[in-house]
């Protein structure tokens, strides 16, 4: 953020949390709302912002209500707003507002989030300029995730040296891991970075129901490259280690799939999500995501071929790097990496060596009422 500017500065706290497999920000909003408020105020003080917007996913009615109650309490106690000056004997004051999303995943992308707050359609902006130079209403703006901001009070209280000693030196601290899928104890686990993925699954989250083998794990929300279940040994959960393992930490949402999972259906469902959530500005994302769903549907219908697998990788590769925002990569990575890493599985599916009952097709037509009921399981 520029140190000197005659423009107002803003903080946006990103609680849009719409990535499938991610459900940890809502834990902060529910159980530590005052920690998030404190982090928001300290961050505003540090960057010189007098207004903060906490952008919360529209479907999070319960958490919006809970967080509003906490904000009201903090205002009533003189911790936010003009009264701060008396309470803390300072010249600094700051307002904090909740801004509700309206059900669009793309509004979690930082520039789209700012357009949404400004009252425009949630289209991502071309960068540069970046928000720190040219953000909300053209003013310097910092955008950080709920979990990031909630970490601030403890770091200020105990010091950065304390924080940097937790977990992996290159990526210190803790992560809120949301564990879901075929798992005995799904939930959110706060653990140091560098915790073994297998420890998260077996030691903390109780392992896989029926002691089944793991076929696939997505380590950081549905857009991150999936990992093979037979190659999980030794993988640590931090930025560097996951990069080495061929994936990324993303949102820390660990999705576990057992050996009986229909990976074609999983991939079709993930692809349908990104297709549906594409804002449509860029041709590779708008058209490419639709083709991914159509080809995957063909395979689900039992009419796929080995050529379709190559075509899926080709379409995904042509989306990557050719779009305004990273939704392009979010749509492309699961497809490219799942097919590359599970080629044997997908080849067997298209050659019908593995046949699974095709119960639910994932529909691809835009502008038709999506028969969501068809894919509810
Ligand atoms: C399509 C898309 C959706 C995103 N959704 C979210 C979201 O729901 N929450 C979030 O914190 N960041 C989301 N991001 C990342 C934000 O753009 C931004 O990088 C993030 O809020 C920065 O927070 P951090 O650096 O504190 O992690 C999304 C990015 C993209 C491309
Ligand atoms: S990549 Fe997709 S979601 Fe992002 S701006 Fe382009 S069309 Fe919109």
mmCIF file of C-alpha atoms and ligand atoms in Angstrom:
data_model
loop_
_atom_site.group_PDB
_atom_site.id
_atom_site.type_symbol
_atom_site.label_atom_id
_atom_site.label_comp_id
_atom_site.label_asym_id
_atom_site.label_seq_id
_atom_site.Cartn_x
_atom_site.Cartn_y
_atom_site.Cartn_z
ATOM 1 C CA UNK A 1 0.000 0.000 0.000
ATOM 2 C CA UNK A 2 1.358 3.451 -0.804
ATOM 3 C CA UNK A 3 2.553 5.175 2.364
ATOM 4 C CA UNK A 4 1.577 8.621 1.153
ATOM 5 C CA UNK A 5 -1.566 9.300 -0.804
ATOM 6 C CA UNK A 6 -4.298 11.874 -0.660
ATOM 7 C CA UNK A 7 -6.894 9.193 -1.394
ATOM 8 C CA UNK A 8 -8.742 7.204 1.260
ATOM 9 C CA UNK A 9 -7.506 3.629 1.807
ATOM 10 C CA UNK A 10 -9.655 0.558 2.269
ATOM 11 C CA UNK A 11 -9.426 -2.949 3.670
ATOM 12 C CA UNK A 12 -11.530 -5.815 2.281
ATOM 13 C CA UNK A 13 -11.737 -8.990 4.331
ATOM 14 C CA UNK A 14 -12.587 -11.854 2.006
ATOM 15 C CA UNK A 15 -15.167 -14.237 3.472
ATOM 16 C CA UNK A 16 -16.724 -15.274 0.169
ATOM 17 C CA UNK A 17 -15.614 -18.874 0.771
ATOM 18 C CA UNK A 18 -17.296 -20.522 -2.211
ATOM 19 C CA UNK A 19 -14.642 -22.987 -3.339
ATOM 20 C CA UNK A 20 -16.092 -26.507 -3.037
ATOM 21 C CA UNK A 21 -14.439 -28.324 -0.129
ATOM 22 C CA UNK A 22 -13.767 -25.096 1.798
ATOM 23 C CA UNK A 23 -15.612 -24.328 5.003
ATOM 24 C CA UNK A 24 -13.109 -22.871 7.457
ATOM 25 C CA UNK A 25 -13.807 -19.111 7.277
ATOM 26 C CA UNK A 26 -17.294 -19.723 8.614
ATOM 27 C CA UNK A 27 -15.747 -21.335 11.703
ATOM 28 C CA UNK A 28 -13.911 -18.074 12.373
ATOM 29 C CA UNK A 29 -17.116 -16.073 11.824
ATOM 30 C CA UNK A 30 -18.988 -18.382 14.198
ATOM 31 C CA UNK A 31 -16.482 -19.088 16.959
ATOM 32 C CA UNK A 32 -13.928 -16.230 16.801
ATOM 33 C CA UNK A 33 -15.792 -13.207 15.388
ATOM 34 C CA UNK A 34 -14.161 -10.803 17.850
ATOM 35 C CA UNK A 35 -10.700 -12.077 16.923
ATOM 36 C CA UNK A 36 -11.553 -11.267 13.298
ATOM 37 C CA UNK A 37 -12.826 -7.811 14.295
ATOM 38 C CA UNK A 38 -9.633 -7.167 16.281
ATOM 39 C CA UNK A 39 -7.505 -8.309 13.320
ATOM 40 C CA UNK A 40 -9.526 -6.060 11.010
ATOM 41 C CA UNK A 41 -8.994 -3.019 13.245
ATOM 42 C CA UNK A 42 -5.248 -3.653 13.683
ATOM 43 C CA UNK A 43 -4.849 -4.131 9.918
ATOM 44 C CA UNK A 44 -6.778 -0.916 9.199
ATOM 45 C CA UNK A 45 -4.523 0.917 11.662
ATOM 46 C CA UNK A 46 -1.396 -0.536 10.037
ATOM 47 C CA UNK A 47 -2.363 0.394 6.478
ATOM 48 C CA UNK A 48 -4.135 3.642 7.375
ATOM 49 C CA UNK A 49 -7.607 2.543 6.272
ATOM 50 C CA UNK A 50 -10.597 4.162 7.876
ATOM 51 C CA UNK A 51 -13.138 1.748 6.400
ATOM 52 C CA UNK A 52 -13.170 -2.051 6.200
ATOM 53 C CA UNK A 53 -15.643 -4.222 4.317
ATOM 54 C CA UNK A 54 -16.038 -7.808 5.418
ATOM 55 C CA UNK A 55 -17.402 -9.524 2.300
ATOM 56 C CA UNK A 56 -19.347 -12.631 3.294
ATOM 57 C CA UNK A 57 -20.771 -15.275 0.994
ATOM 58 C CA UNK A 58 -24.490 -14.582 0.477
ATOM 59 C CA UNK A 59 -25.589 -18.117 1.373
ATOM 60 C CA UNK A 60 -23.911 -17.778 4.769
ATOM 61 C CA UNK A 61 -27.080 -16.322 6.367
ATOM 62 C CA UNK A 62 -26.277 -17.797 9.763
ATOM 63 C CA UNK A 63 -22.693 -16.542 9.793
ATOM 64 C CA UNK A 64 -23.656 -13.092 8.500
ATOM 65 C CA UNK A 65 -26.102 -12.816 11.402
ATOM 66 C CA UNK A 66 -23.557 -14.045 13.941
ATOM 67 C CA UNK A 67 -20.875 -11.703 12.687
ATOM 68 C CA UNK A 68 -23.292 -8.737 12.624
ATOM 69 C CA UNK A 69 -24.136 -9.481 16.281
ATOM 70 C CA UNK A 70 -20.425 -9.435 17.152
ATOM 71 C CA UNK A 71 -19.964 -6.155 15.229
ATOM 72 C CA UNK A 72 -22.926 -4.608 17.084
ATOM 73 C CA UNK A 73 -21.383 -5.695 20.401
ATOM 74 C CA UNK A 74 -18.021 -4.199 19.454
ATOM 75 C CA UNK A 75 -19.643 -0.939 18.333
ATOM 76 C CA UNK A 76 -21.689 -0.802 21.559
ATOM 77 C CA UNK A 77 -18.501 -1.314 23.610
ATOM 78 C CA UNK A 78 -16.770 1.572 21.824
ATOM 79 C CA UNK A 79 -14.194 -0.628 20.050
ATOM 80 C CA UNK A 80 -15.182 0.446 16.502
ATOM 81 C CA UNK A 81 -16.136 3.807 15.008
ATOM 82 C CA UNK A 82 -15.737 7.304 16.451
ATOM 83 C CA UNK A 83 -15.946 6.001 20.039
ATOM 84 C CA UNK A 84 -12.606 4.203 19.498
ATOM 85 C CA UNK A 85 -10.881 7.541 19.975
ATOM 86 C CA UNK A 86 -12.058 7.741 23.599
ATOM 87 C CA UNK A 87 -11.746 4.036 24.318
ATOM 88 C CA UNK A 88 -8.161 3.713 23.079
ATOM 89 C CA UNK A 89 -7.070 7.344 23.618
ATOM 90 C CA UNK A 90 -6.073 7.660 19.981
ATOM 91 C CA UNK A 91 -6.728 9.839 16.936
ATOM 92 C CA UNK A 92 -7.509 6.757 14.858
ATOM 93 C CA UNK A 93 -11.016 5.573 14.131
ATOM 94 C CA UNK A 94 -12.402 3.086 11.683
ATOM 95 C CA UNK A 95 -15.767 1.735 10.498
ATOM 96 C CA UNK A 96 -16.392 -1.931 9.707
ATOM 97 C CA UNK A 97 -19.250 -3.026 7.432
ATOM 98 C CA UNK A 98 -20.505 -6.398 6.280
ATOM 99 C CA UNK A 99 -21.102 -6.697 2.541
ATOM 100 C CA UNK A 100 -23.180 -9.717 1.542
ATOM 101 C CA UNK A 101 -22.413 -11.605 -1.638
ATOM 102 C CA UNK A 102 -25.268 -12.790 -3.854
ATOM 103 C CA UNK A 103 -24.265 -16.363 -4.623
ATOM 104 C CA UNK A 104 -21.522 -15.904 -7.216
ATOM 105 C CA UNK A 105 -18.248 -17.806 -6.698
ATOM 106 C CA UNK A 106 -16.428 -15.330 -8.932
ATOM 107 C CA UNK A 107 -17.018 -12.525 -6.403
ATOM 108 C CA UNK A 108 -14.366 -14.167 -4.187
ATOM 109 C CA UNK A 109 -11.748 -13.107 -6.749
ATOM 110 C CA UNK A 110 -10.339 -9.870 -5.361
ATOM 111 C CA UNK A 111 -11.078 -7.482 -8.229
ATOM 112 C CA UNK A 112 -14.516 -8.969 -8.791
ATOM 113 C CA UNK A 113 -15.173 -8.574 -5.067
ATOM 114 C CA UNK A 114 -14.364 -4.874 -5.343
ATOM 115 C CA UNK A 115 -16.713 -4.473 -8.335
ATOM 116 C CA UNK A 116 -19.399 -6.217 -6.318
ATOM 117 C CA UNK A 117 -18.906 -3.862 -3.342
ATOM 118 C CA UNK A 118 -19.070 -0.883 -5.701
ATOM 119 C CA UNK A 119 -22.431 -2.155 -6.911
ATOM 120 C CA UNK A 120 -21.284 -3.356 -10.331
ATOM 121 C CA UNK A 121 -21.551 -6.763 -11.915
ATOM 122 C CA UNK A 122 -18.997 -9.172 -10.416
ATOM 123 C CA UNK A 123 -16.546 -9.136 -13.314
ATOM 124 C CA UNK A 124 -12.822 -9.574 -12.519
ATOM 125 C CA UNK A 125 -10.699 -6.592 -13.580
ATOM 126 C CA UNK A 126 -7.622 -6.796 -15.767
ATOM 127 C CA UNK A 127 -4.439 -6.480 -13.636
ATOM 128 C CA UNK A 128 -2.295 -4.381 -13.386
ATOM 129 C CA UNK A 129 -3.273 -2.066 -11.836
ATOM 130 C CA UNK A 130 -3.388 -4.086 -8.637
ATOM 131 C CA UNK A 131 -5.787 -3.281 -5.783
ATOM 132 C CA UNK A 132 -3.046 -1.816 -3.563
ATOM 133 C CA UNK A 133 -2.623 0.967 -6.146
ATOM 134 C CA UNK A 134 -6.061 1.122 -7.705
ATOM 135 C CA UNK A 135 -8.731 -0.701 -5.741
ATOM 136 C CA UNK A 136 -12.127 0.282 -4.400
ATOM 137 C CA UNK A 137 -13.332 3.455 -6.177
ATOM 138 C CA UNK A 138 -9.821 3.823 -7.602
ATOM 139 C CA UNK A 139 -8.275 4.068 -4.125
ATOM 140 C CA UNK A 140 -5.527 1.943 -2.502
ATOM 141 C CA UNK A 141 -7.103 -1.263 -1.161
ATOM 142 C CA UNK A 142 -5.770 -4.298 0.670
ATOM 143 C CA UNK A 143 -7.673 -7.580 0.329
ATOM 144 C CA UNK A 144 -7.016 -10.542 2.576
ATOM 145 C CA UNK A 145 -8.807 -13.708 3.537
ATOM 146 C CA UNK A 146 -10.736 -14.057 6.834
ATOM 147 C CA UNK A 147 -8.228 -16.611 8.186
ATOM 148 C CA UNK A 148 -5.293 -14.312 7.353
ATOM 149 C CA UNK A 149 -6.811 -11.358 9.196
ATOM 150 C CA UNK A 150 -7.883 -13.516 12.149
ATOM 151 C CA UNK A 151 -4.191 -14.426 12.639
ATOM 152 C CA UNK A 152 -3.155 -10.804 13.115
ATOM 153 C CA UNK A 153 -4.066 -10.233 16.813
ATOM 154 C CA UNK A 154 -2.026 -13.204 18.092
ATOM 155 C CA UNK A 155 0.989 -12.226 15.969
ATOM 156 C CA UNK A 156 0.854 -8.690 17.376
ATOM 157 C CA UNK A 157 0.369 -10.009 20.906
ATOM 158 C CA UNK A 158 3.126 -12.652 20.850
ATOM 159 C CA UNK A 159 5.451 -11.266 18.187
ATOM 160 C CA UNK A 160 6.455 -12.416 14.701
ATOM 161 C CA UNK A 161 9.353 -14.481 16.119
ATOM 162 C CA UNK A 162 6.836 -16.610 18.012
ATOM 163 C CA UNK A 163 4.688 -17.076 14.915
ATOM 164 C CA UNK A 164 7.605 -17.848 12.629
ATOM 165 C CA UNK A 165 8.659 -20.745 14.874
ATOM 166 C CA UNK A 166 5.360 -22.580 14.275
ATOM 167 C CA UNK A 167 5.419 -25.143 11.461
ATOM 168 C CA UNK A 168 7.639 -24.975 8.369
ATOM 169 C CA UNK A 169 10.224 -22.139 8.327
ATOM 170 C CA UNK A 170 9.435 -21.185 4.717
ATOM 171 C CA UNK A 171 5.679 -21.110 5.346
ATOM 172 C CA UNK A 172 5.258 -20.654 9.087
ATOM 173 C CA UNK A 173 2.088 -20.655 11.134
ATOM 174 C CA UNK A 174 -1.026 -22.743 11.306
ATOM 175 C CA UNK A 175 -3.654 -23.592 8.716
ATOM 176 C CA UNK A 176 -7.338 -24.294 9.219
ATOM 177 C CA UNK A 177 -7.691 -27.579 7.331
ATOM 178 C CA UNK A 178 -11.267 -28.391 6.351
ATOM 179 C CA UNK A 179 -11.433 -32.142 5.877
ATOM 180 C CA UNK A 180 -14.382 -33.629 3.979
ATOM 181 C CA UNK A 181 -15.411 -36.518 1.748
ATOM 182 C CA UNK A 182 -14.951 -40.164 2.719
ATOM 183 C CA UNK A 183 -13.653 -39.509 6.189
ATOM 184 C CA UNK A 184 -14.731 -40.650 9.645
ATOM 185 C CA UNK A 185 -14.430 -37.300 11.390
ATOM 186 C CA UNK A 186 -14.973 -34.523 8.856
ATOM 187 C CA UNK A 187 -14.364 -31.050 10.246
ATOM 188 C CA UNK A 188 -11.950 -28.151 10.567
ATOM 189 C CA UNK A 189 -8.569 -28.836 12.197
ATOM 190 C CA UNK A 190 -6.111 -26.056 13.013
ATOM 191 C CA UNK A 191 -2.638 -27.550 12.616
ATOM 192 C CA UNK A 192 0.904 -26.282 12.008
ATOM 193 C CA UNK A 193 2.065 -25.985 8.422
ATOM 194 C CA UNK A 194 4.126 -29.017 7.464
ATOM 195 C CA UNK A 195 1.708 -31.480 9.101
ATOM 196 C CA UNK A 196 1.684 -34.716 7.128
ATOM 197 C CA UNK A 197 -1.364 -35.120 4.891
ATOM 198 C CA UNK A 198 -1.673 -38.724 6.098
ATOM 199 C CA UNK A 199 -1.682 -37.500 9.726
ATOM 200 C CA UNK A 200 -4.514 -35.095 8.913
ATOM 201 C CA UNK A 201 -6.507 -37.929 7.346
ATOM 202 C CA UNK A 202 -5.751 -40.785 9.765
ATOM 203 C CA UNK A 203 -4.567 -39.268 13.056
ATOM 204 C CA UNK A 204 -6.878 -36.270 13.287
ATOM 205 C CA UNK A 205 -9.830 -36.962 10.993
ATOM 206 C CA UNK A 206 -10.169 -40.635 11.960
ATOM 207 C CA UNK A 207 -9.356 -42.316 8.616
ATOM 208 C CA UNK A 208 -11.641 -43.626 5.896
ATOM 209 C CA UNK A 209 -14.981 -45.305 6.712
ATOM 210 C CA UNK A 210 -14.768 -49.093 6.403
ATOM 211 C CA UNK A 211 -10.959 -48.819 6.258
ATOM 212 C CA UNK A 212 -11.238 -48.519 2.505
ATOM 213 C CA UNK A 213 -8.208 -47.514 0.457
ATOM 214 C CA UNK A 214 -7.910 -43.914 -0.697
ATOM 215 C CA UNK A 215 -8.172 -43.416 -4.440
ATOM 216 C CA UNK A 216 -7.673 -39.666 -4.625
ATOM 217 C CA UNK A 217 -7.184 -36.611 -2.401
ATOM 218 C CA UNK A 218 -7.582 -32.976 -3.385
ATOM 219 C CA UNK A 219 -5.482 -31.131 -0.800
ATOM 220 C CA UNK A 220 -6.686 -27.515 -1.058
ATOM 221 C CA UNK A 221 -10.222 -27.104 -2.400
ATOM 222 C CA UNK A 222 -11.667 -28.392 -5.680
ATOM 223 C CA UNK A 223 -9.476 -26.263 -7.965
ATOM 224 C CA UNK A 224 -6.159 -27.715 -6.793
ATOM 225 C CA UNK A 225 -4.386 -30.584 -8.614
ATOM 226 C CA UNK A 226 -5.633 -33.936 -7.244
ATOM 227 C CA UNK A 227 -3.147 -36.404 -5.707
ATOM 228 C CA UNK A 228 -3.122 -40.186 -6.087
ATOM 229 C CA UNK A 229 -4.142 -42.063 -2.954
ATOM 230 C CA UNK A 230 -1.218 -44.493 -3.337
ATOM 231 C CA UNK A 231 1.289 -41.618 -3.326
ATOM 232 C CA UNK A 232 0.365 -39.716 -0.170
ATOM 233 C CA UNK A 233 3.191 -40.955 2.083
ATOM 234 C CA UNK A 234 5.470 -38.153 3.258
ATOM 235 C CA UNK A 235 3.498 -35.279 1.730
ATOM 236 C CA UNK A 236 3.612 -32.276 4.051
ATOM 237 C CA UNK A 237 0.939 -29.601 4.015
ATOM 238 C CA UNK A 238 2.720 -26.350 3.247
ATOM 239 C CA UNK A 239 3.340 -24.308 0.121
ATOM 240 C CA UNK A 240 6.785 -25.673 -0.786
ATOM 241 C CA UNK A 241 6.097 -29.332 0.029
ATOM 242 C CA UNK A 242 2.822 -29.413 -1.889
ATOM 243 C CA UNK A 243 4.480 -27.743 -4.848
ATOM 244 C CA UNK A 244 7.058 -30.537 -4.838
ATOM 245 C CA UNK A 245 4.245 -33.088 -4.633
ATOM 246 C CA UNK A 246 2.602 -31.478 -7.683
ATOM 247 C CA UNK A 247 -0.262 -29.665 -6.045
ATOM 248 C CA UNK A 248 -0.939 -26.549 -3.969
ATOM 249 C CA UNK A 249 -2.258 -25.596 -0.553
ATOM 250 C CA UNK A 250 -5.178 -23.505 -1.932
ATOM 251 C CA UNK A 251 -7.832 -23.092 0.746
ATOM 252 C CA UNK A 252 -6.597 -26.009 2.874
ATOM 253 C CA UNK A 253 -9.814 -27.888 2.057
ATOM 254 C CA UNK A 254 -8.790 -31.574 2.020
ATOM 255 C CA UNK A 255 -11.253 -33.694 -0.015
ATOM 256 C CA UNK A 256 -10.797 -37.441 0.501
ATOM 257 C CA UNK A 257 -12.157 -39.982 -2.012
ATOM 258 C CA UNK A 258 -12.146 -43.706 -1.314
ATOM 259 C CA UNK A 259 -11.445 -46.550 -3.745
ATOM 260 C CA UNK A 260 -15.118 -46.844 -4.786
ATOM 261 C CA UNK A 261 -15.366 -43.259 -6.010
ATOM 262 C CA UNK A 262 -16.424 -42.631 -9.603
ATOM 263 C CA UNK A 263 -13.673 -40.210 -10.615
ATOM 264 C CA UNK A 264 -15.308 -39.409 -13.956
ATOM 265 C CA UNK A 265 -18.423 -38.277 -12.167
ATOM 266 C CA UNK A 266 -16.371 -36.298 -9.641
ATOM 267 C CA UNK A 267 -14.501 -34.545 -12.428
ATOM 268 C CA UNK A 268 -17.699 -33.870 -14.367
ATOM 269 C CA UNK A 269 -19.271 -32.363 -11.240
ATOM 270 C CA UNK A 270 -16.237 -30.199 -10.484
ATOM 271 C CA UNK A 271 -16.125 -29.056 -14.114
ATOM 272 C CA UNK A 272 -19.801 -28.232 -14.081
ATOM 273 C CA UNK A 273 -19.220 -25.988 -11.086
ATOM 274 C CA UNK A 274 -16.537 -23.910 -12.841
ATOM 275 C CA UNK A 275 -18.565 -23.827 -16.059
ATOM 276 C CA UNK A 276 -21.548 -22.521 -14.133
ATOM 277 C CA UNK A 277 -19.474 -19.969 -12.222
ATOM 278 C CA UNK A 278 -17.494 -18.613 -15.212
ATOM 279 C CA UNK A 279 -18.410 -14.945 -15.582
ATOM 280 C CA UNK A 280 -18.131 -15.300 -19.360
ATOM 281 C CA UNK A 281 -15.734 -12.411 -20.048
ATOM 282 C CA UNK A 282 -12.934 -14.516 -21.576
ATOM 283 C CA UNK A 283 -13.550 -16.860 -24.491
ATOM 284 C CA UNK A 284 -11.195 -19.674 -23.332
ATOM 285 C CA UNK A 285 -12.934 -19.863 -19.942
ATOM 286 C CA UNK A 286 -16.507 -19.309 -21.178
ATOM 287 C CA UNK A 287 -16.299 -21.786 -24.059
ATOM 288 C CA UNK A 288 -13.629 -24.129 -22.697
ATOM 289 C CA UNK A 289 -15.432 -24.891 -19.442
ATOM 290 C CA UNK A 290 -18.546 -25.814 -21.405
ATOM 291 C CA UNK A 291 -16.544 -28.211 -23.620
ATOM 292 C CA UNK A 292 -14.971 -29.845 -20.571
ATOM 293 C CA UNK A 293 -18.450 -30.648 -19.224
ATOM 294 C CA UNK A 294 -19.727 -31.895 -22.586
ATOM 295 C CA UNK A 295 -16.805 -34.262 -23.117
ATOM 296 C CA UNK A 296 -16.963 -35.552 -19.544
ATOM 297 C CA UNK A 297 -20.706 -36.148 -19.978
ATOM 298 C CA UNK A 298 -19.960 -38.157 -23.088
ATOM 299 C CA UNK A 299 -17.592 -40.354 -21.088
ATOM 300 C CA UNK A 300 -20.163 -40.644 -18.292
ATOM 301 C CA UNK A 301 -22.736 -41.733 -20.864
ATOM 302 C CA UNK A 302 -20.418 -44.551 -21.912
ATOM 303 C CA UNK A 303 -19.658 -42.981 -25.322
ATOM 304 C CA UNK A 304 -16.173 -41.664 -24.564
ATOM 305 C CA UNK A 305 -12.912 -42.642 -26.196
ATOM 306 C CA UNK A 306 -9.206 -42.399 -25.483
ATOM 307 C CA UNK A 307 -9.165 -39.455 -27.896
ATOM 308 C CA UNK A 308 -11.623 -37.646 -25.588
ATOM 309 C CA UNK A 309 -9.068 -37.872 -22.768
ATOM 310 C CA UNK A 310 -6.451 -36.163 -24.938
ATOM 311 C CA UNK A 311 -9.021 -33.595 -25.998
ATOM 312 C CA UNK A 312 -9.864 -32.816 -22.354
ATOM 313 C CA UNK A 313 -6.180 -32.193 -21.609
ATOM 314 C CA UNK A 314 -5.915 -30.085 -24.757
ATOM 315 C CA UNK A 315 -8.937 -27.928 -23.869
ATOM 316 C CA UNK A 316 -7.700 -27.510 -20.267
ATOM 317 C CA UNK A 317 -4.212 -26.540 -21.451
ATOM 318 C CA UNK A 318 -5.681 -23.934 -23.778
ATOM 319 C CA UNK A 319 -7.663 -22.333 -20.951
ATOM 320 C CA UNK A 320 -4.658 -22.076 -18.616
ATOM 321 C CA UNK A 321 -2.799 -18.775 -18.753
ATOM 322 C CA UNK A 322 -5.180 -17.285 -21.315
ATOM 323 C CA UNK A 323 -7.753 -15.687 -19.084
ATOM 324 C CA UNK A 324 -8.276 -12.505 -17.059
ATOM 325 C CA UNK A 325 -8.555 -14.262 -13.714
ATOM 326 C CA UNK A 326 -7.492 -17.550 -12.153
ATOM 327 C CA UNK A 327 -10.903 -19.196 -12.531
ATOM 328 C CA UNK A 328 -9.451 -20.412 -15.808
ATOM 329 C CA UNK A 329 -6.742 -22.362 -13.967
ATOM 330 C CA UNK A 330 -9.273 -23.445 -11.334
ATOM 331 C CA UNK A 331 -11.315 -25.110 -14.073
ATOM 332 C CA UNK A 332 -8.347 -26.483 -16.009
ATOM 333 C CA UNK A 333 -6.138 -27.933 -13.255
ATOM 334 C CA UNK A 334 -8.505 -30.592 -11.872
ATOM 335 C CA UNK A 335 -9.121 -31.856 -15.419
ATOM 336 C CA UNK A 336 -5.522 -31.826 -16.624
ATOM 337 C CA UNK A 337 -4.036 -33.288 -13.462
ATOM 338 C CA UNK A 338 -6.744 -35.811 -12.727
ATOM 339 C CA UNK A 339 -6.596 -37.286 -16.211
ATOM 340 C CA UNK A 340 -2.796 -37.244 -16.324
ATOM 341 C CA UNK A 341 -2.419 -38.817 -12.876
ATOM 342 C CA UNK A 342 -5.264 -41.324 -13.250
ATOM 343 C CA UNK A 343 -4.832 -42.043 -16.945
ATOM 344 C CA UNK A 344 -5.030 -45.800 -16.273
ATOM 345 C CA UNK A 345 -8.385 -45.335 -14.515
ATOM 346 C CA UNK A 346 -9.822 -43.077 -17.236
ATOM 347 C CA UNK A 347 -8.573 -45.381 -20.026
ATOM 348 C CA UNK A 348 -10.312 -48.291 -18.328
ATOM 349 C CA UNK A 349 -13.502 -46.251 -18.089
ATOM 350 C CA UNK A 350 -13.548 -45.291 -21.761
ATOM 351 C CA UNK A 351 -12.677 -48.844 -22.817
ATOM 352 C CA UNK A 352 -15.444 -50.025 -20.444
ATOM 353 C CA UNK A 353 -13.079 -52.254 -18.450
ATOM 354 C CA UNK A 354 -14.556 -50.500 -15.434
ATOM 355 C CA UNK A 355 -18.273 -49.960 -15.711
ATOM 356 C CA UNK A 356 -20.168 -48.028 -13.141
ATOM 357 C CA UNK A 357 -23.882 -47.298 -13.151
ATOM 358 C CA UNK A 358 -24.470 -43.951 -14.848
ATOM 359 C CA UNK A 359 -27.144 -42.560 -12.601
ATOM 360 C CA UNK A 360 -26.744 -38.867 -13.014
ATOM 361 C CA UNK A 361 -25.605 -36.950 -15.991
ATOM 362 C CA UNK A 362 -24.000 -33.580 -15.331
ATOM 363 C CA UNK A 363 -25.827 -31.215 -17.666
ATOM 364 C CA UNK A 364 -23.924 -28.806 -19.834
ATOM 365 C CA UNK A 365 -26.462 -26.588 -21.602
ATOM 366 C CA UNK A 366 -26.259 -22.951 -20.694
ATOM 367 C CA UNK A 367 -29.484 -20.948 -20.426
ATOM 368 C CA UNK A 368 -31.559 -23.957 -19.538
ATOM 369 C CA UNK A 369 -32.876 -24.459 -16.047
ATOM 370 C CA UNK A 370 -30.129 -26.559 -14.487
ATOM 371 C CA UNK A 371 -31.689 -29.775 -13.280
ATOM 372 C CA UNK A 372 -29.645 -29.628 -10.089
ATOM 373 C CA UNK A 373 -31.837 -32.296 -8.537
ATOM 374 C CA UNK A 374 -30.329 -34.735 -11.038
ATOM 375 C CA UNK A 375 -26.903 -34.455 -9.519
ATOM 376 C CA UNK A 376 -27.763 -34.176 -5.873
ATOM 377 C CA UNK A 377 -25.840 -37.242 -4.760
HETATM 378 C C1 LIG B 1 -12.181 -17.444 -8.958
HETATM 379 C C2 LIG B 1 -11.544 -17.043 -7.649
HETATM 380 C C3 LIG B 1 -12.277 -17.152 -6.475
HETATM 381 C C4 LIG B 1 -11.699 -16.787 -5.261
HETATM 382 N N1 LIG B 1 -12.430 -16.935 -4.120
HETATM 383 C C5 LIG B 1 -11.885 -16.567 -2.933
HETATM 384 C C6 LIG B 1 -12.628 -16.678 -1.720
HETATM 385 O O1 LIG B 1 -13.776 -17.130 -1.709
HETATM 386 N N2 LIG B 1 -12.028 -16.288 -0.572
HETATM 387 C C7 LIG B 1 -10.736 -15.788 -0.549
HETATM 388 O O2 LIG B 1 -10.246 -15.408 0.519
HETATM 389 N N3 LIG B 1 -10.009 -15.687 -1.666
HETATM 390 C C8 LIG B 1 -10.553 -16.059 -2.851
HETATM 391 N N4 LIG B 1 -9.811 -15.910 -3.989
HETATM 392 C C9 LIG B 1 -8.455 -15.323 -3.884
HETATM 393 C C10 LIG B 1 -8.540 -13.777 -3.794
HETATM 394 O O3 LIG B 1 -8.511 -13.252 -5.110
HETATM 395 C C11 LIG B 1 -7.375 -13.191 -2.990
HETATM 396 O O4 LIG B 1 -6.185 -13.665 -3.545
HETATM 397 C C12 LIG B 1 -7.423 -13.569 -1.517
HETATM 398 O O5 LIG B 1 -8.597 -13.080 -0.909
HETATM 399 C C13 LIG B 1 -6.188 -13.003 -0.775
HETATM 400 O O6 LIG B 1 -6.209 -13.465 0.536
HETATM 401 P P1 LIG B 1 -4.923 -14.004 1.306
HETATM 402 O O7 LIG B 1 -3.713 -13.512 0.581
HETATM 403 O O8 LIG B 1 -5.059 -13.450 2.674
HETATM 404 O O9 LIG B 1 -5.049 -15.486 1.291
HETATM 405 C C14 LIG B 1 -10.367 -16.295 -5.224
HETATM 406 C C15 LIG B 1 -9.635 -16.203 -6.407
HETATM 407 C C16 LIG B 1 -10.214 -16.577 -7.605
HETATM 408 C C17 LIG B 1 -9.416 -16.476 -8.859
HETATM 409 S S1 LIG B 2 -11.289 -16.476 -16.392
HETATM 410 FE FE1 LIG B 2 -13.452 -16.979 -16.470
HETATM 411 S S2 LIG B 2 -14.272 -16.160 -14.574
HETATM 412 FE FE2 LIG B 2 -12.254 -15.178 -14.848
HETATM 413 S S3 LIG B 2 -12.689 -13.279 -15.961
HETATM 414 FE FE3 LIG B 2 -12.334 -14.830 -17.518
HETATM 415 S S4 LIG B 2 -14.370 -15.667 -18.016
HETATM 416 FE FE4 LIG B 2 -14.541 -14.562 -16.085
#
